[in-house]
Short mmCIF file of C-alpha atoms in Angstrom, two decimals:
data_model
loop_
_atom_site.label_atom_id
_atom_site.label_comp_id
_atom_site.label_asym_id
_atom_site.label_seq_id
_atom_site.Cartn_x
_atom_site.Cartn_y
_atom_site.Cartn_z
CA UNK A 1 68.00 -124.05 139.75
CA UNK A 2 70.36 -123.15 137.10
CA UNK A 3 71.94 -126.48 135.33
CA UNK A 4 74.64 -126.49 132.71
CA UNK A 5 75.40 -129.58 130.83
CA UNK A 6 78.83 -130.23 129.41
CA UNK A 7 78.82 -133.12 127.03
CA UNK A 8 80.51 -134.26 123.61
CA UNK A 9 77.53 -135.76 122.44
CA UNK A 10 73.42 -135.07 122.78
CA UNK A 11 70.81 -136.79 120.74
CA UNK A 12 69.76 -135.97 118.46
CA UNK A 13 72.73 -134.21 117.14
CA UNK A 14 75.94 -136.23 117.87
CA UNK A 15 75.71 -139.78 119.18
CA UNK A 16 77.81 -142.77 119.67
CA UNK A 17 76.21 -144.66 122.61
CA UNK A 18 74.17 -144.31 125.77
CA UNK A 19 75.66 -141.31 126.70
CA UNK A 20 74.07 -139.24 123.94
CA UNK A 21 70.47 -140.23 125.11
CA UNK A 22 71.17 -140.02 128.73
CA UNK A 23 72.57 -136.53 128.40
CA UNK A 24 69.23 -135.21 126.36
CA UNK A 25 66.84 -136.85 128.40
CA UNK A 26 67.72 -135.70 131.79
CA UNK A 27 68.34 -132.12 130.59
CA UNK A 28 64.97 -131.98 129.20
CA UNK A 29 63.56 -133.92 131.81
CA UNK A 30 64.81 -131.25 134.79
CA UNK A 31 63.53 -128.62 132.48
CA UNK A 32 59.94 -130.15 132.56
CA UNK A 33 60.59 -130.01 136.85
CA UNK A 34 60.92 -126.41 136.14
CA UNK A 35 64.92 -125.94 136.05
CA UNK A 36 66.60 -123.68 133.58
CA UNK A 37 69.17 -125.79 131.78
CA UNK A 38 71.44 -125.46 129.29
CA UNK A 39 73.68 -127.85 126.91
CA UNK A 40 77.26 -127.36 125.70
CA UNK A 41 78.71 -128.99 123.09
CA UNK A 42 80.77 -128.95 119.86
CA UNK A 43 79.09 -128.52 116.50
CA UNK A 44 80.36 -131.49 114.29
CA UNK A 45 80.39 -131.32 110.62
CA UNK A 46 77.57 -133.29 110.36
CA UNK A 47 75.50 -131.04 112.50
CA UNK A 48 74.32 -128.37 109.76
CA UNK A 49 74.27 -125.00 110.16
CA UNK A 50 71.51 -124.14 108.70
CA UNK A 51 69.63 -125.29 110.99
CA UNK A 52 71.12 -123.61 113.84
CA UNK A 53 70.58 -119.51 115.28
CA UNK A 54 74.21 -117.86 115.28
CA UNK A 55 75.13 -115.87 117.95
CA UNK A 56 76.56 -112.28 117.71
CA UNK A 57 80.26 -111.91 117.76
CA UNK A 58 83.21 -114.81 118.07
CA UNK A 59 83.99 -116.22 121.10
CA UNK A 60 87.66 -116.33 122.70
CA UNK A 61 88.58 -119.58 124.07
CA UNK A 62 91.89 -119.91 125.96
CA UNK A 63 93.32 -123.06 125.49
CA UNK A 64 96.77 -124.90 124.98
CA UNK A 65 99.56 -121.68 124.98
CA UNK A 66 97.38 -119.28 123.50
CA UNK A 67 93.26 -118.37 122.52
CA UNK A 68 90.85 -119.76 119.82
CA UNK A 69 88.44 -117.81 118.44
CA UNK A 70 85.11 -120.14 117.93
CA UNK A 71 81.49 -119.35 116.77
CA UNK A 72 78.54 -120.25 119.06
CA UNK A 73 75.73 -121.58 117.13
CA UNK A 74 72.44 -122.34 119.52
CA UNK A 75 69.11 -124.37 119.04
CA UNK A 76 66.33 -125.76 121.18
CA UNK A 77 66.40 -129.52 122.25
CA UNK A 78 64.05 -131.37 120.00
CA UNK A 79 61.19 -132.30 122.32
CA UNK A 80 62.38 -129.86 124.88
CA UNK A 81 62.07 -126.12 123.89
CA UNK A 82 62.86 -124.57 126.99
CA UNK A 83 66.55 -126.18 126.98
CA UNK A 84 68.79 -124.48 124.37
CA UNK A 85 71.87 -126.31 123.05
CA UNK A 86 74.73 -124.06 122.34
CA UNK A 87 77.30 -125.43 119.64
CA UNK A 88 81.30 -124.49 120.07
CA UNK A 89 82.00 -124.14 116.25
CA UNK A 90 85.92 -124.36 115.28
CA UNK A 91 86.22 -126.04 111.71
CA UNK A 92 90.09 -127.29 112.97
CA UNK A 93 88.89 -129.37 116.22
CA UNK A 94 85.15 -130.08 115.28
CA UNK A 95 84.78 -129.78 111.38
CA UNK A 96 85.41 -133.47 110.91
CA UNK A 97 83.23 -136.75 110.71
CA UNK A 98 83.33 -138.71 114.19
CA UNK A 99 83.31 -137.59 117.74
CA UNK A 100 85.98 -139.12 118.98
CA UNK A 101 87.30 -140.71 116.14
CA UNK A 102 86.74 -142.69 112.83
CA UNK A 103 87.47 -146.14 111.82
CA UNK A 104 90.81 -145.01 110.40
CA UNK A 105 91.88 -143.12 113.14
CA UNK A 106 89.65 -144.13 116.59
CA UNK A 107 90.99 -141.78 118.75
CA UNK A 108 92.17 -138.46 116.99
CA UNK A 109 95.42 -137.63 118.19
CA UNK A 110 94.06 -134.29 119.00
CA UNK A 111 91.57 -135.21 121.23
CA UNK A 112 93.17 -133.51 124.63
CA UNK A 113 92.96 -129.90 122.79
CA UNK A 114 89.92 -130.83 121.38
CA UNK A 115 88.22 -131.71 124.66
CA UNK A 116 89.74 -128.69 126.35
CA UNK A 117 88.38 -126.49 124.11
CA UNK A 118 84.77 -127.96 124.82
CA UNK A 119 85.58 -127.65 128.14
CA UNK A 120 87.09 -123.93 128.39
CA UNK A 121 84.61 -122.79 126.04
CA UNK A 122 81.55 -123.87 128.08
CA UNK A 123 82.63 -120.94 130.58
CA UNK A 124 83.12 -118.86 128.12
CA UNK A 125 79.83 -119.51 126.47
CA UNK A 126 78.56 -118.59 130.43
CA UNK A 127 80.09 -115.34 130.23
CA UNK A 128 78.60 -114.29 126.62
CA UNK A 129 75.57 -115.35 127.42
CA UNK A 130 76.04 -113.59 131.15
CA UNK A 131 74.19 -116.79 132.19
CA UNK A 132 76.02 -118.06 135.21
CA UNK A 133 74.59 -121.81 136.60
CA UNK A 134 74.27 -123.01 139.97
CA UNK A 135 75.58 -126.18 138.66
CA UNK A 136 78.11 -127.54 136.12
CA UNK A 137 77.24 -131.33 135.35
CA UNK A 138 80.46 -132.93 133.08
CA UNK A 139 79.78 -135.86 131.23
CA UNK A 140 82.14 -138.71 130.96
CA UNK A 141 85.91 -138.55 130.51
CA UNK A 142 85.81 -136.03 127.35
CA UNK A 143 84.37 -133.35 129.86
CA UNK A 144 86.59 -134.08 132.38
CA UNK A 145 88.52 -130.86 132.54
CA UNK A 146 85.05 -129.01 133.39
CA UNK A 147 85.63 -130.10 137.22
CA UNK A 148 89.03 -128.95 137.41
CA UNK A 149 88.90 -125.12 135.36
CA UNK A 150 85.98 -124.68 137.84
CA UNK A 151 87.85 -125.57 141.20
CA UNK A 152 91.00 -124.35 140.59
CA UNK A 153 90.25 -121.53 137.82
CA UNK A 154 86.71 -120.10 137.66
CA UNK A 155 85.71 -120.10 141.18
CA UNK A 156 88.43 -117.23 141.53
CA UNK A 157 86.10 -115.52 139.53
CA UNK A 158 82.68 -113.82 141.06
CA UNK A 159 80.41 -114.94 138.73
CA UNK A 160 81.34 -118.35 139.31
CA UNK A 161 81.97 -118.49 142.90
CA UNK A 162 78.83 -120.03 144.10
CA UNK A 163 78.79 -122.87 141.20
CA UNK A 164 79.29 -126.20 141.78
CA UNK A 165 80.11 -129.19 139.74
CA UNK A 166 79.01 -132.91 139.22
CA UNK A 167 80.90 -135.69 137.23
CA UNK A 168 79.08 -138.49 135.83
CA UNK A 169 80.85 -141.59 135.01
CA UNK A 170 78.87 -143.35 132.10
CA UNK A 171 81.59 -145.92 131.30
CA UNK A 172 84.72 -146.80 133.08
CA UNK A 173 86.02 -148.35 130.34
CA UNK A 174 87.00 -145.18 128.57
CA UNK A 175 89.09 -142.76 130.48
CA UNK A 176 90.64 -140.19 128.17
CA UNK A 177 94.33 -141.14 128.72
CA UNK A 178 97.17 -139.53 126.79
CA UNK A 179 101.02 -138.82 126.88
CA UNK A 180 102.23 -136.35 129.37
CA UNK A 181 103.49 -134.13 126.33
CA UNK A 182 99.67 -133.33 125.70
CA UNK A 183 99.11 -131.73 129.00
CA UNK A 184 100.11 -128.21 127.58
CA UNK A 185 96.91 -128.57 125.09
CA UNK A 186 94.74 -128.19 128.41
CA UNK A 187 95.24 -124.19 129.05
CA UNK A 188 95.76 -124.78 132.48
CA UNK A 189 99.13 -124.03 135.01
CA UNK A 190 101.95 -127.48 135.22
CA UNK A 191 101.37 -127.45 138.68
CA UNK A 192 97.81 -128.85 137.85
CA UNK A 193 99.39 -131.76 136.41
CA UNK A 194 99.62 -133.44 140.06
CA UNK A 195 97.64 -130.97 141.88
CA UNK A 196 94.39 -131.63 140.09
CA UNK A 197 95.04 -135.02 139.71
CA UNK A 198 95.70 -135.31 136.01
CA UNK A 199 99.13 -137.91 136.43
CA UNK A 200 98.78 -141.55 136.21
CA UNK A 201 101.54 -143.78 135.00
CA UNK A 202 103.30 -140.97 133.73
CA UNK A 203 100.69 -140.04 131.27
CA UNK A 204 97.38 -137.61 131.66
CA UNK A 205 94.04 -139.08 132.96
CA UNK A 206 90.90 -136.95 132.13
CA UNK A 207 88.23 -138.81 134.01
CA UNK A 208 90.84 -139.39 137.29
CA UNK A 209 91.11 -135.32 137.09
CA UNK A 210 87.35 -135.25 136.74
CA UNK A 211 86.65 -137.33 139.83
CA UNK A 212 89.55 -135.94 141.90
CA UNK A 213 87.91 -132.21 141.47
CA UNK A 214 84.31 -132.33 141.16
CA UNK A 215 82.04 -131.79 143.83
CA UNK A 216 80.05 -134.60 143.55
CA UNK A 217 80.50 -137.72 141.38
CA UNK A 218 77.93 -140.07 139.87
CA UNK A 219 77.64 -143.09 137.77
CA UNK A 220 74.28 -144.40 135.99
CA UNK A 221 73.31 -147.29 138.77
CA UNK A 222 73.82 -148.03 142.33
CA UNK A 223 75.47 -151.52 141.85
CA UNK A 224 77.91 -149.87 139.33
CA UNK A 225 78.75 -147.59 141.90
CA UNK A 226 79.58 -150.04 144.00
CA UNK A 227 81.28 -152.36 141.17
CA UNK A 228 83.79 -149.60 140.29
CA UNK A 229 85.09 -149.14 143.70
CA UNK A 230 86.38 -152.84 143.18
CA UNK A 231 89.79 -154.03 141.84
CA UNK A 232 87.56 -156.08 139.10
CA UNK A 233 85.50 -152.92 137.76
CA UNK A 234 87.30 -150.12 138.88
CA UNK A 235 89.82 -150.16 135.47
CA UNK A 236 92.78 -148.53 137.82
CA UNK A 237 90.90 -145.86 139.51
CA UNK A 238 89.24 -147.87 142.29
CA UNK A 239 91.45 -146.51 144.57
CA UNK A 240 90.47 -143.10 144.22
CA UNK A 241 86.93 -143.57 143.89
CA UNK A 242 86.82 -145.55 147.47
CA UNK A 243 88.84 -142.57 148.68
CA UNK A 244 86.21 -140.21 147.45
CA UNK A 245 83.29 -142.72 148.16
CA UNK A 246 81.44 -140.33 150.64
CA UNK A 247 80.33 -138.18 147.24
CA UNK A 248 79.87 -140.82 144.74
CA UNK A 249 76.42 -141.61 143.99
CA UNK A 250 74.62 -144.50 141.60
CA UNK A 251 71.35 -143.15 139.76
CA UNK A 252 69.85 -145.12 136.79
CA UNK A 253 69.17 -143.91 133.90
CA UNK A 254 65.02 -143.58 133.07
CA UNK A 255 63.74 -144.31 129.77
CA UNK A 256 62.22 -142.19 127.09
CA UNK A 257 58.79 -143.27 127.47
CA UNK A 258 57.59 -141.31 124.63
CA UNK A 259 59.48 -143.34 122.22
CA UNK A 260 59.60 -146.75 124.10
CA UNK A 261 55.88 -147.56 124.81
CA UNK A 262 54.02 -150.65 123.36
CA UNK A 263 50.69 -148.80 123.87
CA UNK A 264 51.74 -146.02 121.83
CA UNK A 265 54.92 -147.18 119.84
CA UNK A 266 54.12 -146.37 115.91
CA UNK A 267 56.52 -148.13 114.61
CA UNK A 268 55.00 -151.64 115.49
CA UNK A 269 52.43 -153.73 113.55
CA UNK A 270 50.09 -153.72 116.20
CA UNK A 271 50.26 -152.04 120.03
CA UNK A 272 49.27 -153.93 123.17
CA UNK A 273 49.30 -153.31 127.31
CA UNK A 274 50.03 -155.50 129.91
CA UNK A 275 45.86 -155.94 130.16
CA UNK A 276 45.82 -156.87 126.78
CA UNK A 277 48.96 -158.60 124.83
CA UNK A 278 47.14 -159.64 122.08
CA UNK A 279 49.39 -157.21 119.74
CA UNK A 280 52.14 -158.69 120.94
CA UNK A 281 51.58 -162.06 119.46
CA UNK A 282 50.94 -159.91 115.83
CA UNK A 283 54.63 -158.16 116.77
CA UNK A 284 56.10 -162.21 117.00
CA UNK A 285 54.68 -162.98 113.81
CA UNK A 286 56.06 -160.26 111.59
CA UNK A 287 59.42 -160.49 113.56
CA UNK A 288 59.45 -164.13 112.42
CA UNK A 289 58.27 -163.00 109.01
CA UNK A 290 60.87 -160.16 108.31
CA UNK A 291 63.75 -162.63 109.38
CA UNK A 292 62.12 -165.70 107.26
CA UNK A 293 61.81 -167.69 110.42
CA UNK A 294 58.64 -169.99 110.39
CA UNK A 295 55.94 -168.36 111.87
CA UNK A 296 55.37 -170.48 114.92
CA UNK A 297 53.39 -168.82 118.01
CA UNK A 298 54.41 -171.73 120.19
CA UNK A 299 57.87 -171.49 119.96
CA UNK A 300 59.95 -168.75 122.35
CA UNK A 301 61.83 -166.15 120.42
CA UNK A 302 64.98 -164.64 121.98
CA UNK A 303 66.26 -161.69 120.52
CA UNK A 304 69.37 -159.87 121.22
CA UNK A 305 70.51 -156.48 119.78
CA UNK A 306 74.01 -155.45 120.84
CA UNK A 307 77.35 -153.88 119.91
CA UNK A 308 79.49 -156.78 119.08
CA UNK A 309 82.12 -155.97 121.38
CA UNK A 310 84.04 -157.80 124.21
CA UNK A 311 81.95 -155.60 126.91
CA UNK A 312 78.95 -157.22 125.77
CA UNK A 313 79.94 -160.92 126.53
CA UNK A 314 80.19 -161.73 122.74
CA UNK A 315 83.19 -164.07 123.43
CA UNK A 316 81.55 -166.54 125.59
CA UNK A 317 78.62 -166.33 123.50
CA UNK A 318 79.87 -166.76 119.71
CA UNK A 319 83.17 -167.45 120.22
CA UNK A 320 83.46 -170.52 117.66
CA UNK A 321 85.87 -172.29 120.03
CA UNK A 322 83.36 -172.66 122.96
CA UNK A 323 80.40 -173.24 120.81
CA UNK A 324 77.85 -172.33 123.56
CA UNK A 325 75.46 -170.23 120.77
CA UNK A 326 75.58 -173.07 118.30
CA UNK A 327 74.48 -175.59 121.25
CA UNK A 328 71.66 -173.18 122.20
CA UNK A 329 70.35 -173.10 118.82
CA UNK A 330 70.83 -176.87 117.98
CA UNK A 331 69.78 -178.53 121.39
CA UNK A 332 66.71 -176.28 122.15
CA UNK A 333 63.52 -175.49 120.62
CA UNK A 334 63.82 -171.65 120.06
CA UNK A 335 64.20 -168.90 117.37
CA UNK A 336 66.88 -166.47 117.84
CA UNK A 337 67.04 -163.27 116.35
CA UNK A 338 70.11 -160.65 116.20
CA UNK A 339 71.07 -156.87 115.43
CA UNK A 340 74.35 -155.26 115.70
CA UNK A 341 77.30 -154.84 114.49
CA UNK A 342 81.11 -154.53 115.81
CA UNK A 343 84.17 -156.78 115.80
CA UNK A 344 84.83 -158.30 112.43
CA UNK A 345 85.40 -161.93 113.87
CA UNK A 346 82.23 -161.87 115.50
CA UNK A 347 80.15 -160.62 112.64
CA UNK A 348 82.19 -163.39 110.30
CA UNK A 349 81.01 -166.20 112.82
CA UNK A 350 77.22 -164.88 112.84
CA UNK A 351 77.71 -165.07 109.08
CA UNK A 352 78.88 -168.52 109.28
CA UNK A 353 76.39 -169.71 111.77
CA UNK A 354 73.28 -168.84 110.11
CA UNK A 355 73.93 -170.59 107.27
CA UNK A 356 74.60 -173.72 109.64
CA UNK A 357 71.48 -173.04 111.98
CA UNK A 358 67.53 -173.11 110.47
CA UNK A 359 66.71 -171.21 113.55
CA UNK A 360 68.79 -168.59 113.47
CA UNK A 361 68.63 -165.24 111.70
CA UNK A 362 70.72 -162.02 112.12
CA UNK A 363 71.28 -158.35 110.19
CA UNK A 364 74.56 -156.82 110.46
CA UNK A 365 74.30 -153.15 111.02
CA UNK A 366 71.77 -151.14 113.35
CA UNK A 367 68.13 -149.98 112.11
CA UNK A 368 65.67 -148.22 114.78
CA UNK A 369 62.68 -149.49 113.70
CA UNK A 370 63.73 -152.96 113.53
CA UNK A 371 65.09 -152.81 117.07
CA UNK A 372 61.39 -151.68 118.23
CA UNK A 373 60.23 -155.11 116.26
CA UNK A 374 63.12 -157.30 117.91
CA UNK A 375 61.91 -155.75 121.61
CA UNK A 376 58.37 -156.34 120.62
CA UNK A 377 58.31 -159.37 119.24
CA UNK A 378 60.61 -161.96 121.25
CA UNK A 379 59.85 -163.63 123.82
CA UNK A 380 63.16 -163.17 125.82
CA UNK A 381 66.09 -160.77 125.27
CA UNK A 382 69.74 -161.86 125.90
CA UNK A 383 72.16 -159.14 127.73
CA UNK A 384 75.17 -161.70 128.78
CA UNK A 385 77.11 -158.23 129.62
CA UNK A 386 80.71 -158.46 131.12
CA UNK A 387 79.94 -154.74 132.70
CA UNK A 388 76.96 -152.79 131.95
CA UNK A 389 77.11 -149.37 133.74
CA UNK A 390 73.24 -148.66 133.29
CA UNK A 391 72.05 -150.78 129.98
CA UNK A 392 68.66 -149.77 128.62
CA UNK A 393 67.90 -152.37 126.45
CA UNK A 394 67.07 -154.51 129.41
CA UNK A 395 64.36 -151.87 130.41
CA UNK A 396 62.91 -151.22 126.87
CA UNK A 397 62.91 -155.32 126.90
CA UNK A 398 60.65 -155.71 130.29
CA UNK A 399 58.09 -152.51 129.01
CA UNK A 400 57.58 -154.48 125.94
CA UNK A 401 56.87 -157.73 128.13
CA UNK A 402 60.12 -159.62 126.86
CA UNK A 403 61.93 -161.27 129.68
CA UNK A 404 65.50 -160.31 130.00
CA UNK A 405 68.11 -162.90 130.27
CA UNK A 406 71.08 -160.79 131.56
CA UNK A 407 74.13 -161.25 133.86
CA UNK A 408 73.72 -160.01 137.46
CA UNK A 409 76.31 -156.45 136.85
CA UNK A 410 75.33 -152.83 137.30
CA UNK A 411 72.13 -151.88 135.91
CA UNK A 412 71.03 -155.10 135.08
CA UNK A 413 71.39 -156.20 138.56
CA UNK A 414 69.33 -153.14 139.70
CA UNK A 415 66.48 -153.39 136.83
CA UNK A 416 65.79 -156.92 136.40
CA UNK A 417 64.59 -159.15 139.42
CA UNK A 418 65.37 -162.88 139.04
CA UNK A 419 62.36 -165.61 138.61
CA UNK A 420 61.42 -167.11 141.45
CA UNK A 421 60.24 -170.58 140.06
CA UNK A 422 58.09 -171.24 143.22
CA UNK A 423 56.05 -168.06 143.48
CA UNK A 424 56.27 -166.91 139.57
CA UNK A 425 57.98 -163.72 140.85
CA UNK A 426 60.44 -161.81 138.83
CA UNK A 427 60.72 -159.66 135.81
CA UNK A 428 63.52 -161.75 134.24
CA UNK A 429 66.15 -164.46 134.37
CA UNK A 430 69.90 -163.82 135.97
CA UNK A 431 73.36 -165.63 136.44
CA UNK A 432 76.35 -164.71 137.93
CA UNK A 433 79.12 -166.07 135.94
CA UNK A 434 80.20 -164.95 132.57
CA UNK A 435 80.95 -168.15 131.02
CA UNK A 436 79.23 -170.18 127.86
CA UNK A 437 77.94 -172.94 130.42
CA UNK A 438 76.18 -169.92 132.48
CA UNK A 439 74.71 -168.72 129.57
CA UNK A 440 73.71 -171.83 128.17
CA UNK A 441 72.00 -173.08 131.30
CA UNK A 442 70.24 -169.48 131.95
CA UNK A 443 69.26 -169.78 128.55
CA UNK A 444 67.84 -173.21 129.15
CA UNK A 445 65.80 -172.39 132.33
CA UNK A 446 63.69 -169.13 130.66
CA UNK A 447 63.12 -171.88 127.58
CA UNK A 448 61.75 -174.78 130.29
CA UNK A 449 59.71 -172.01 131.84
CA UNK A 450 58.35 -171.04 128.94
CA UNK A 451 57.00 -174.53 127.90
CA UNK A 452 56.48 -176.00 131.38
CA UNK A 453 55.06 -172.59 133.54
CA UNK A 454 53.00 -170.43 130.92
CA UNK A 455 51.64 -168.89 133.70
CA UNK A 456 54.54 -167.93 135.61
CA UNK A 457 55.88 -166.40 131.93
CA UNK A 458 52.30 -164.55 131.51
CA UNK A 459 52.66 -163.35 135.30
CA UNK A 460 56.30 -162.10 134.81
CA UNK A 461 55.58 -160.10 131.60
CA UNK A 462 52.76 -158.22 133.28
CA UNK A 463 55.17 -157.38 136.32
CA UNK A 464 57.86 -156.26 133.68
CA UNK A 465 55.20 -154.26 132.00
CA UNK A 466 54.21 -152.31 134.86
CA UNK A 467 57.90 -151.07 136.31
CA UNK A 468 58.76 -147.55 136.55
CA UNK A 469 61.68 -146.51 134.73
CA UNK A 470 60.40 -142.99 133.68
CA UNK A 471 62.79 -140.07 133.98
CA UNK A 472 61.30 -138.39 136.69
CA UNK A 473 62.11 -140.80 139.48
CA UNK A 474 65.94 -140.20 138.34
CA UNK A 475 65.83 -136.31 137.75
CA UNK A 476 64.34 -136.28 141.32
CA UNK A 477 67.40 -137.81 142.42
CA UNK A 478 69.77 -136.00 140.37
CA UNK A 479 68.56 -132.59 142.24
CA UNK A 480 69.06 -133.89 145.42
CA UNK A 481 72.93 -134.51 144.16
CA UNK A 482 72.84 -131.11 142.67
CA UNK A 483 72.01 -129.76 146.22
CA UNK A 484 74.70 -131.68 148.17
CA UNK A 485 77.27 -130.42 145.59
CA UNK A 486 76.32 -126.82 146.41
CA UNK A 487 76.66 -127.51 149.88
CA UNK A 488 80.07 -129.12 149.50
CA UNK A 489 81.47 -126.98 147.16
CA UNK A 490 79.86 -123.71 147.56
CA UNK A 491 79.96 -123.56 151.71
#
């Protein structure tokens, strides 16, 4: 099967979050199964042209009220040499820092024009290569125009007549909403403002149009697929998703087990497995030393790696008026380590808490090697997300024998099995209500089990480490979706 991925980001070239990891991993693993996969994305300022190969001749891309001329570069996807990545090179649109914006300008004013150039350009790249896909797979709001173009423009051309579209929602919280005056930037007929589903409250909504026009719609876990069809989880698009529920599927993202595997992880001071956990104790000791905590093998270490934003439940944990985090550290015999950055008030509060709590240490920012050490050296991992479409850290934690403490939502609900204190079954600890009290009680439950049910903790660790979170299982489900999209879209 020929599959074209269209995305604003893909690792290692550009990344703002889990979307980039998912696109590259899915493309690469599909190619390993024998599919012909290509990716089209922008060439941002930080992607070095010298490391790419330029295709001959310019590429004319219809966008706005005219046409833009771009260059096209290519490079193999690292680790998956059969996957070619094609970069649209347009200095005015993409030759800047930031994918969607910067700290000074979080959402670039011309994003509708920029990502319309990406959508139109993806089809023009196919024409240039004389390679026509069976599936165009568009990712998130920034590629929302892609299913629209296929349905209303490109299928009228013989080369795309048998192409179907799949649209993946990675996060409903970001929909690409802009003023109606930006519609002319999209380079399509005004009749499609209503006809393709762009109009929402007098504005344009890229995600809504993508959902409306795609042959199949997927999101990144079965539970999240159900949640986005509710008023609470749909961010205003739940009604549309219920109307289209027959084409909505939830598929959990896989994990890159070449990178996240405690048996082979080269960043760790010692490797270990479910059969022999001795190396995990060495990792715990090094983690405690790194953060300047007393080296105590008998105390439970709780780790947290997160963007410090409301989606991740940080207010319920760290807001000073709740006091829940202070109480956790002050009333329980634990150690707590944190790695992350985000909202300024939270960073300031975390720094203040470090000076008050001898058993809490944090590093503001991000460090890939340290994130591996936290996953390996911790006993528990806290993820109190308000919503979590898929989540990766809970799966990393399980594979590293670190038991997640999570809210029952989205991909967390699909990948963590709640502890049964009668039998010792489970792979983590779960709570339902996102409140400081629920977080405090569930952390307390996990700490109680650590001190009083050591045999249960060992049993859970081993079960967690044996979970199958590989991309192979996810890819097979995507192939089923692709076949259904072709049946629905091209019959």
